[in-house]
CSV table of C-alpha atoms in Angstrom, one decimal:
chain,number,residue,atom,x,y,z
A,26,MET,CA,118.5,98.1,91.3
A,27,SER,CA,116.4,94.9,90.1
A,28,VAL,CA,116.6,93.5,86.8
A,29,GLY,CA,113.2,94.8,86.0
A,30,ALA,CA,113.9,98.5,86.5
A,31,GLN,CA,117.6,98.4,85.0
A,32,THR,CA,115.5,96.5,82.1
A,33,SER,CA,112.4,99.5,81.9
A,34,ILE,CA,115.7,102.3,82.2
A,35,LEU,CA,117.1,100.6,79.1
A,36,TYR,CA,114.0,100.4,76.8
A,37,PHE,CA,113.4,104.2,77.9
A,38,LEU,CA,116.9,104.8,76.6
A,39,VAL,CA,116.7,102.9,73.5
A,40,SER,CA,113.2,104.9,72.6
A,41,GLU,CA,114.6,107.8,73.6
A,42,ARG,CA,116.6,107.4,70.9
A,43,ARG,CA,114.0,106.9,68.9
A,44,ALA,CA,112.0,109.4,70.2
A,45,ALA,CA,114.4,112.2,69.2
A,46,SER,CA,114.3,111.3,65.4
A,47,PHE,CA,110.2,111.9,65.7
A,48,VAL,CA,110.9,115.4,66.6
A,49,CYS,CA,114.3,116.3,64.1
A,50,ASP,CA,113.1,119.4,63.3
A,51,MET,CA,112.4,121.8,66.4
A,52,ALA,CA,112.7,123.8,69.2
A,53,ASN,CA,114.2,122.5,72.1
A,54,PRO,CA,112.1,122.4,75.3
A,55,LEU,CA,109.4,121.2,72.8
A,56,LYS,CA,111.4,118.3,71.6
A,57,GLY,CA,111.9,117.4,75.5
A,58,GLU,CA,108.2,117.4,76.6
A,59,VAL,CA,107.3,114.9,73.4
A,60,ILE,CA,110.3,112.5,74.9
A,61,ARG,CA,108.9,113.0,78.5
A,62,LEU,CA,105.5,112.6,77.5
A,63,TYR,CA,106.4,108.8,75.8
A,64,LYS,CA,108.4,107.7,78.5
A,65,THR,CA,105.6,108.6,81.1
A,66,LEU,CA,103.2,107.4,78.7
A,67,LEU,CA,105.6,103.8,78.1
A,68,TYR,CA,105.5,103.6,82.1
A,69,LEU,CA,102.2,104.2,82.5
A,70,GLY,CA,101.3,101.6,80.0
A,71,ARG,CA,102.7,98.0,81.7
A,72,GLU,CA,99.8,97.9,83.8
A,73,TYR,CA,97.4,98.2,80.6
A,74,PRO,CA,95.0,95.7,81.3
A,75,LYS,CA,95.3,94.2,77.2
A,76,GLY,CA,99.0,94.1,78.3
A,77,ALA,CA,102.0,96.1,78.0
A,78,ALA,CA,103.0,95.1,74.3
A,79,TYR,CA,99.3,95.4,72.7
A,80,PHE,CA,99.6,99.0,74.4
A,81,ARG,CA,103.5,99.7,73.2
A,82,GLU,CA,102.3,99.4,69.5
A,83,ARG,CA,100.0,101.0,69.4
A,84,LEU,CA,101.1,104.1,71.7
A,85,LYS,CA,104.4,104.1,68.8
A,86,PHE,CA,102.3,104.1,66.3
A,87,ALA,CA,100.4,107.2,67.4
A,88,PHE,CA,103.9,108.9,68.0
A,89,MET,CA,105.2,107.6,64.3
A,90,LYS,CA,102.1,108.8,63.0
A,91,ASN,CA,103.0,112.7,63.6
A,92,LYS,CA,106.8,112.9,63.4
A,93,ASP,CA,106.5,115.1,60.4
A,94,GLU,CA,105.0,117.7,62.2
A,95,THR,CA,106.5,120.9,62.8
A,96,ASP,CA,104.6,123.7,63.8
A,97,PRO,CA,105.0,124.3,67.7
A,98,GLU,CA,101.6,125.1,67.9
A,99,LYS,CA,100.5,121.6,66.5
A,100,ILE,CA,103.1,119.7,68.4
A,101,LYS,CA,101.8,121.4,71.8
A,102,GLN,CA,98.1,120.9,71.1
A,103,LEU,CA,99.4,116.9,70.7
A,104,VAL,CA,101.4,116.9,73.5
A,105,ALA,CA,98.2,118.3,75.6
A,106,ARG,CA,96.3,115.5,74.1
A,107,GLY,CA,98.9,113.2,75.5
A,108,ASP,CA,99.1,114.4,78.9
A,109,HIS,CA,95.1,114.3,78.5
A,110,VAL,CA,95.3,110.5,78.1
A,111,ILE,CA,97.7,110.2,80.8
A,112,LYS,CA,95.1,111.2,83.1
A,113,GLU,CA,92.7,109.0,81.6
A,114,LEU,CA,94.8,106.0,81.8
A,115,GLU,CA,95.4,106.8,85.6
A,116,ALA,CA,91.6,107.3,86.2
A,117,LEU,CA,91.1,103.6,84.2
A,118,TYR,CA,93.7,102.1,86.6
A,119,PHE,CA,91.9,103.9,89.7
A,120,LEU,CA,88.2,102.8,88.8
A,121,ARG,CA,89.4,99.2,87.9
A,122,LYS,CA,91.3,98.8,91.5
A,123,TYR,CA,88.4,100.5,93.5
A,124,ARG,CA,85.8,98.3,91.7
A,125,ALA,CA,87.4,95.0,92.6
A,126,MET,CA,87.8,95.7,96.0
A,127,LYS,CA,84.8,97.2,96.5
A,128,LYS,CA,83.2,94.1,95.1
A,129,ARG,CA,85.5,91.7,96.8
A,130,TYR,CA,84.8,93.5,99.8
A,131,TYR,CA,82.0,94.8,100.8
A,132,GLU,CA,78.4,94.2,101.1
A,133,PRO,CA,76.4,94.4,97.0
A,134,GLU,CA,74.3,98.3,97.9
A,135,ASN,CA,71.0,97.2,97.0
B,21,MET,CA,103.6,95.8,101.7
B,22,ARG,CA,104.3,94.1,98.7
B,23,VAL,CA,101.6,91.5,97.8
B,24,ILE,CA,100.9,89.9,94.5
B,25,ASP,CA,99.1,92.6,92.3
B,26,TYR,CA,95.2,92.8,92.4
B,27,ALA,CA,94.9,92.1,88.8
B,28,VAL,CA,96.8,88.2,88.7
B,29,LYS,CA,94.6,85.2,88.5
B,30,ILE,CA,95.8,83.3,91.3
B,31,ARG,CA,97.5,79.6,91.2
B,32,VAL,CA,97.9,77.0,93.4
B,33,LYS,CA,100.7,75.1,93.7
B,34,PRO,CA,100.6,71.6,92.7
B,35,ASP,CA,101.6,70.2,96.0
B,36,ASN,CA,98.8,72.2,97.9
B,37,SER,CA,101.3,74.1,100.2
B,38,GLY,CA,100.6,77.6,99.1
B,39,VAL,CA,100.5,79.7,95.9
B,40,VAL,CA,102.3,80.6,92.8
B,41,THR,CA,104.4,83.6,93.4
B,42,ASP,CA,107.6,83.0,91.4
B,43,GLY,CA,107.8,85.7,88.0
B,44,VAL,CA,104.3,86.8,88.7
B,45,LYS,CA,103.5,90.5,89.6
B,46,HIS,CA,103.8,91.7,92.6
B,47,SER,CA,102.3,95.4,93.8
B,48,MET,CA,101.3,97.3,96.6
B,49,ASN,CA,98.7,96.4,98.7
B,50,PRO,CA,96.1,98.7,98.1
B,51,PHE,CA,94.9,99.5,101.4
B,52,CYS,CA,98.8,100.5,101.4
B,53,GLU,CA,97.7,102.9,98.7
B,54,ILE,CA,95.4,104.2,100.4
B,55,ALA,CA,97.3,104.0,103.8
B,56,VAL,CA,100.5,106.1,101.9
B,57,GLU,CA,97.7,109.0,100.8
B,58,GLU,CA,96.4,109.5,103.5
B,59,ALA,CA,99.9,110.0,105.3
B,60,VAL,CA,101.1,112.6,102.3
B,61,LYS,CA,98.3,114.0,103.1
B,62,LEU,CA,98.3,115.1,106.6
B,63,LYS,CA,101.9,116.3,105.1
B,64,GLU,CA,100.7,118.1,102.5
B,65,LYS,CA,98.4,119.8,104.9
B,66,LYS,CA,101.1,120.8,107.3
B,67,LEU,CA,99.9,119.2,110.2
B,68,VAL,CA,102.4,116.0,109.9
B,69,LYS,CA,106.4,116.9,109.5
B,70,GLU,CA,107.6,113.6,107.6
B,71,VAL,CA,106.3,111.1,106.2
B,72,VAL,CA,108.0,107.5,106.1
B,73,ALA,CA,107.6,104.1,104.5
B,74,VAL,CA,108.0,100.8,105.5
B,75,SER,CA,108.2,97.3,103.8
B,76,CYS,CA,109.1,93.6,105.4
B,77,GLY,CA,110.0,91.2,102.9
B,78,PRO,CA,112.5,90.0,100.1
B,79,GLN,CA,115.1,92.5,98.1
B,80,GLN,CA,111.8,93.5,95.3
B,81,SER,CA,110.2,94.9,98.7
B,82,GLN,CA,112.3,97.9,98.2
B,83,GLU,CA,110.2,98.3,95.0
B,84,THR,CA,107.5,98.7,97.0
B,85,ILE,CA,109.3,101.4,99.2
B,86,ARG,CA,109.6,103.6,96.3
B,87,THR,CA,106.2,103.6,94.8
B,88,ALA,CA,105.7,105.0,98.1
B,89,LEU,CA,108.4,107.4,98.5
B,90,ALA,CA,107.2,109.0,94.4
B,91,MET,CA,104.2,109.2,96.4
B,92,GLY,CA,105.2,111.7,98.6
B,93,ALA,CA,106.6,110.0,101.7
B,94,ASP,CA,110.4,111.5,102.5
B,95,ARG,CA,112.5,108.2,103.6
B,96,GLY,CA,112.3,104.5,103.8
B,97,ILE,CA,112.8,101.7,105.8
B,98,TYR,CA,113.4,98.6,104.2
B,99,VAL,CA,113.3,95.2,106.7
B,100,GLU,CA,115.2,92.7,105.1
B,101,VAL,CA,113.2,89.3,105.7
B,102,SER,CA,114.0,86.6,103.4
B,103,GLY,CA,113.8,83.1,103.1
B,104,LYS,CA,111.7,80.8,105.9
B,105,ASP,CA,111.4,84.1,107.5
B,106,TYR,CA,109.8,85.6,104.9
B,107,GLU,CA,107.4,82.4,103.9
B,108,SER,CA,105.7,82.5,107.5
B,109,LEU,CA,105.7,86.3,108.0
B,110,GLY,CA,102.3,87.2,109.0
B,111,PRO,CA,100.7,89.9,111.3
B,112,LEU,CA,101.8,88.8,114.7
B,113,GLN,CA,105.8,89.4,113.1
B,114,VAL,CA,105.1,92.5,111.5
B,115,SER,CA,103.5,93.8,114.1
B,116,LYS,CA,106.2,93.7,116.8
B,117,ILE,CA,108.4,94.8,113.9
B,118,MET,CA,106.3,98.3,113.5
B,119,ALA,CA,105.9,98.5,117.0
B,120,ALA,CA,110.2,98.3,117.6
B,121,LEU,CA,110.6,101.5,115.0
B,122,ALA,CA,107.6,103.2,115.9
B,123,LYS,CA,109.6,103.5,119.5
B,124,LYS,CA,113.2,104.0,117.6
B,125,GLU,CA,111.6,106.6,115.4
B,126,GLU,CA,109.3,108.2,117.8
B,127,ALA,CA,106.3,107.8,115.8
B,128,GLN,CA,103.1,110.0,116.3
B,129,LEU,CA,100.7,108.0,114.1
B,130,ILE,CA,101.2,105.1,112.3
B,131,ILE,CA,99.1,104.1,109.3
B,132,LEU,CA,98.6,101.0,107.6
B,133,GLY,CA,96.1,99.4,105.1
B,134,LYS,CA,93.5,97.7,107.2
B,135,GLN,CA,94.3,94.4,105.9
B,136,ALA,CA,96.7,92.7,103.2
B,137,ILE,CA,95.1,91.3,100.0
B,138,ASP,CA,96.5,88.3,100.4
B,139,ASP,CA,95.7,87.3,103.5
B,140,ASP,CA,92.7,88.9,104.2
B,141,CYS,CA,94.0,88.5,108.4
B,142,ASN,CA,93.4,92.3,109.0
B,143,GLN,CA,95.1,92.1,112.7
B,144,THR,CA,98.6,94.0,111.4
B,145,GLY,CA,96.6,97.5,113.0
B,146,GLN,CA,95.2,96.0,115.5
B,147,MET,CA,98.4,94.4,117.2
B,148,THR,CA,100.3,97.0,116.8
B,149,ALA,CA,98.3,99.6,118.4
B,150,ALA,CA,97.9,96.3,121.3
B,151,LEU,CA,102.0,95.8,121.0
B,152,LEU,CA,102.5,100.0,122.1
B,153,ASP,CA,99.7,100.1,124.3
B,154,TRP,CA,98.0,103.5,121.7
B,155,PRO,CA,94.9,104.2,121.0
B,156,GLN,CA,93.7,102.3,117.0
B,157,GLY,CA,91.0,103.8,115.0
B,158,THR,CA,90.7,100.9,112.5
B,159,PHE,CA,88.8,101.1,109.4
B,160,ALA,CA,88.8,104.7,109.4
B,161,SER,CA,87.1,106.4,106.1
B,162,GLU,CA,87.8,109.9,107.3
B,163,VAL,CA,90.7,111.3,109.6
B,164,SER,CA,90.9,114.5,111.3
B,165,LEU,CA,94.3,115.3,112.8
B,166,ASP,CA,93.8,118.2,115.7
B,167,GLY,CA,96.8,118.9,117.6
B,168,ASP,CA,97.6,115.8,120.0
B,169,ASN,CA,94.5,113.8,119.2
B,170,VAL,CA,92.4,112.5,116.2
B,171,LYS,CA,89.4,111.9,115.0
B,172,VAL,CA,88.0,109.2,113.3
B,173,VAL,CA,84.9,108.0,111.2
B,174,ARG,CA,84.9,104.4,111.1
B,175,GLU,CA,82.9,101.8,108.8
B,176,ILE,CA,81.5,99.4,110.7
B,177,ASP,CA,78.6,96.7,110.2
B,178,GLY,CA,75.8,99.3,111.4
B,179,GLY,CA,77.3,102.2,109.1
B,180,LEU,CA,79.7,105.0,110.6
B,181,GLU,CA,81.3,105.5,113.8
B,182,THR,CA,83.1,108.6,115.0
B,183,ILE,CA,85.7,108.5,117.8
B,184,ARG,CA,88.9,111.1,118.9
B,185,ILE,CA,91.6,109.3,120.1
B,186,ASN,CA,94.5,110.6,121.5
B,187,THR,CA,98.4,110.6,119.9
B,188,PRO,CA,100.4,108.7,119.3
B,189,ALA,CA,98.2,106.0,117.7
B,190,VAL,CA,97.4,103.7,115.0
B,191,LEU,CA,95.0,104.0,111.8
B,192,THR,CA,94.3,101.3,109.6
B,193,ALA,CA,93.1,102.3,106.3
B,194,ASP,CA,88.9,101.5,104.5
B,195,LEU,CA,88.4,101.9,100.9
B,196,ARG,CA,86.7,105.1,100.5
B,197,LEU,CA,89.3,107.1,102.7
B,198,ASN,CA,91.0,108.5,99.6
B,199,THR,CA,91.7,108.6,96.1
B,200,PRO,CA,95.6,107.5,96.1
B,201,ARG,CA,97.6,109.3,93.6
B,202,TYR,CA,99.6,107.4,90.6
B,203,ALA,CA,103.1,106.6,91.1
B,204,THR,CA,104.3,108.7,87.3
B,205,LEU,CA,107.5,108.0,86.2
B,206,PRO,CA,108.7,111.5,86.8
B,207,ASN,CA,108.0,111.3,90.1
B,208,ILE,CA,109.3,108.2,90.3
B,209,MET,CA,112.9,109.5,88.9
B,210,LYS,CA,112.7,112.0,91.2
B,211,ALA,CA,112.1,110.0,94.7
B,212,LYS,CA,115.4,108.1,93.6
B,213,LYS,CA,117.3,110.7,95.5
B,214,LYS,CA,115.3,109.6,98.3
B,215,LYS,CA,117.3,107.2,101.5
B,216,ILE,CA,116.3,103.6,102.2
B,217,ALA,CA,117.5,102.5,105.3
B,218,ASN,CA,118.2,99.1,105.9
B,219,VAL,CA,117.2,97.2,108.7
B,220,LYS,CA,117.9,93.4,109.8
B,221,PRO,CA,114.9,92.5,112.4
B,222,ALA,CA,117.6,91.2,114.8
B,223,ASP,CA,118.6,94.6,115.2
B,224,LEU,CA,115.8,95.9,116.4
B,225,GLY,CA,115.5,93.0,119.1
B,226,VAL,CA,112.4,90.8,117.2
B,227,ASP,CA,111.7,87.4,117.3
B,228,LEU,CA,110.0,86.2,113.6
B,229,THR,CA,109.3,82.7,114.8
B,230,SER,CA,105.3,82.2,113.9
B,231,ARG,CA,103.2,80.3,116.3
B,232,LEU,CA,101.0,78.9,113.0
B,233,GLU,CA,101.9,76.2,110.3
B,234,VAL,CA,99.6,76.1,107.1
B,235,LEU,CA,98.8,73.1,106.6
B,236,ARG,CA,97.2,73.0,102.9
B,237,VAL,CA,96.0,75.6,100.5
B,238,ASP,CA,92.7,74.7,98.3
B,239,GLU,CA,91.2,76.5,95.4
B,240,PRO,CA,87.6,77.0,96.3
B,241,PRO,CA,85.1,74.5,94.7
B,242,GLN,CA,84.3,75.4,91.2
B,243,ARG,CA,81.3,76.4,90.5
B,244,GLN,CA,77.9,73.9,89.6
B,245,ALA,CA,76.7,74.9,85.8
B,246,GLY,CA,73.1,76.5,86.7
B,247,MET,CA,69.4,74.6,85.8
B,248,LYS,CA,66.9,75.8,83.6
B,249,VAL,CA,63.1,74.5,84.6
B,250,GLU,CA,59.9,75.8,83.3
B,251,THR,CA,57.7,75.9,85.6
B,252,VAL,CA,57.4,76.3,89.5
B,253,GLU,CA,56.9,72.7,89.9
B,254,ASP,CA,59.2,71.5,88.2
B,255,LEU,CA,61.6,73.3,90.3
B,256,VAL,CA,59.8,71.6,93.6
B,257,ALA,CA,60.4,68.5,91.8
B,258,LYS,CA,64.0,69.0,91.6
B,259,LEU,CA,64.8,71.3,94.9
B,260,LYS,CA,62.8,67.5,96.3
B,261,ASP,CA,65.0,65.3,94.6
B,262,ALA,CA,68.2,67.2,95.3
B,263,GLY,CA,67.4,67.0,99.4
B,264,ARG,CA,67.2,70.6,99.6
B,265,VAL,CA,62.9,70.6,100.2
């Protein structure tokens, strides 16, 4: 395993302990959901145009803001919002790449 | 294949021998992502049984294979090429490797990206087809597999060309073929269970010597600042001065 992959996994383990403190008083399946969401977003953030550090700061802030939430319905809503953000990021990355390739390799359509 | 990430600002080495690659972010060639996506789609439609992802290069190329596995490939083959051999690795060498692997694995279809964004050769697919004496469908923007033949819609200068070729065949992916899926973390974790076989070019009987030598690498010329003029007469005068008229 490369050094890069190892440090990434270490980071996930550390953040899992932090994420666990976000969700102290809830049912177990939801706790797993939140941790999964955090890890997935963190991984996606590595390619963020403004930099991985910028993304990580805002991600952590967003999760910490809701750390005392206990209502399972609210938590499900927040997780759904997080899933939506994942889709938006994937679309952003795809569009950026597609547009760059189109600009570099194809004649402009007039 | 593994190339410098498309969004990275490329810097030429001070000695003009090449481009700076140490510590620079690398990722899968965008056209290869499209190729992998097409292969996985064919498998999902149950038109092919197995998708094998191949990459040639240094150890880090295995990460690129892992991305392909996370996108849905079944197994990977990593061809170890490093040091001097890697520096001179080009379409001819890669296509020899692909041809040898295709015979060994009894592949029915080879799908590649149309070109790599680092060398922009656009040769590997064509050379592989020639070495294997297989038909080729290059610049594919649409692929329909039908039994023992493939219908390929190709992007050409005049528009689109539709051809039908027999399998086994080589296809190269163009930008509009599909939208590659993102290799998310859960998929990457699942893909860790998939196998990547390790192969050496010598095992395949491939000779990696290059017939090309890179003499020099230069940055493109800096763009000159533009000049504004007030009237058409001014413009003509300036053009005359510059010897253009």
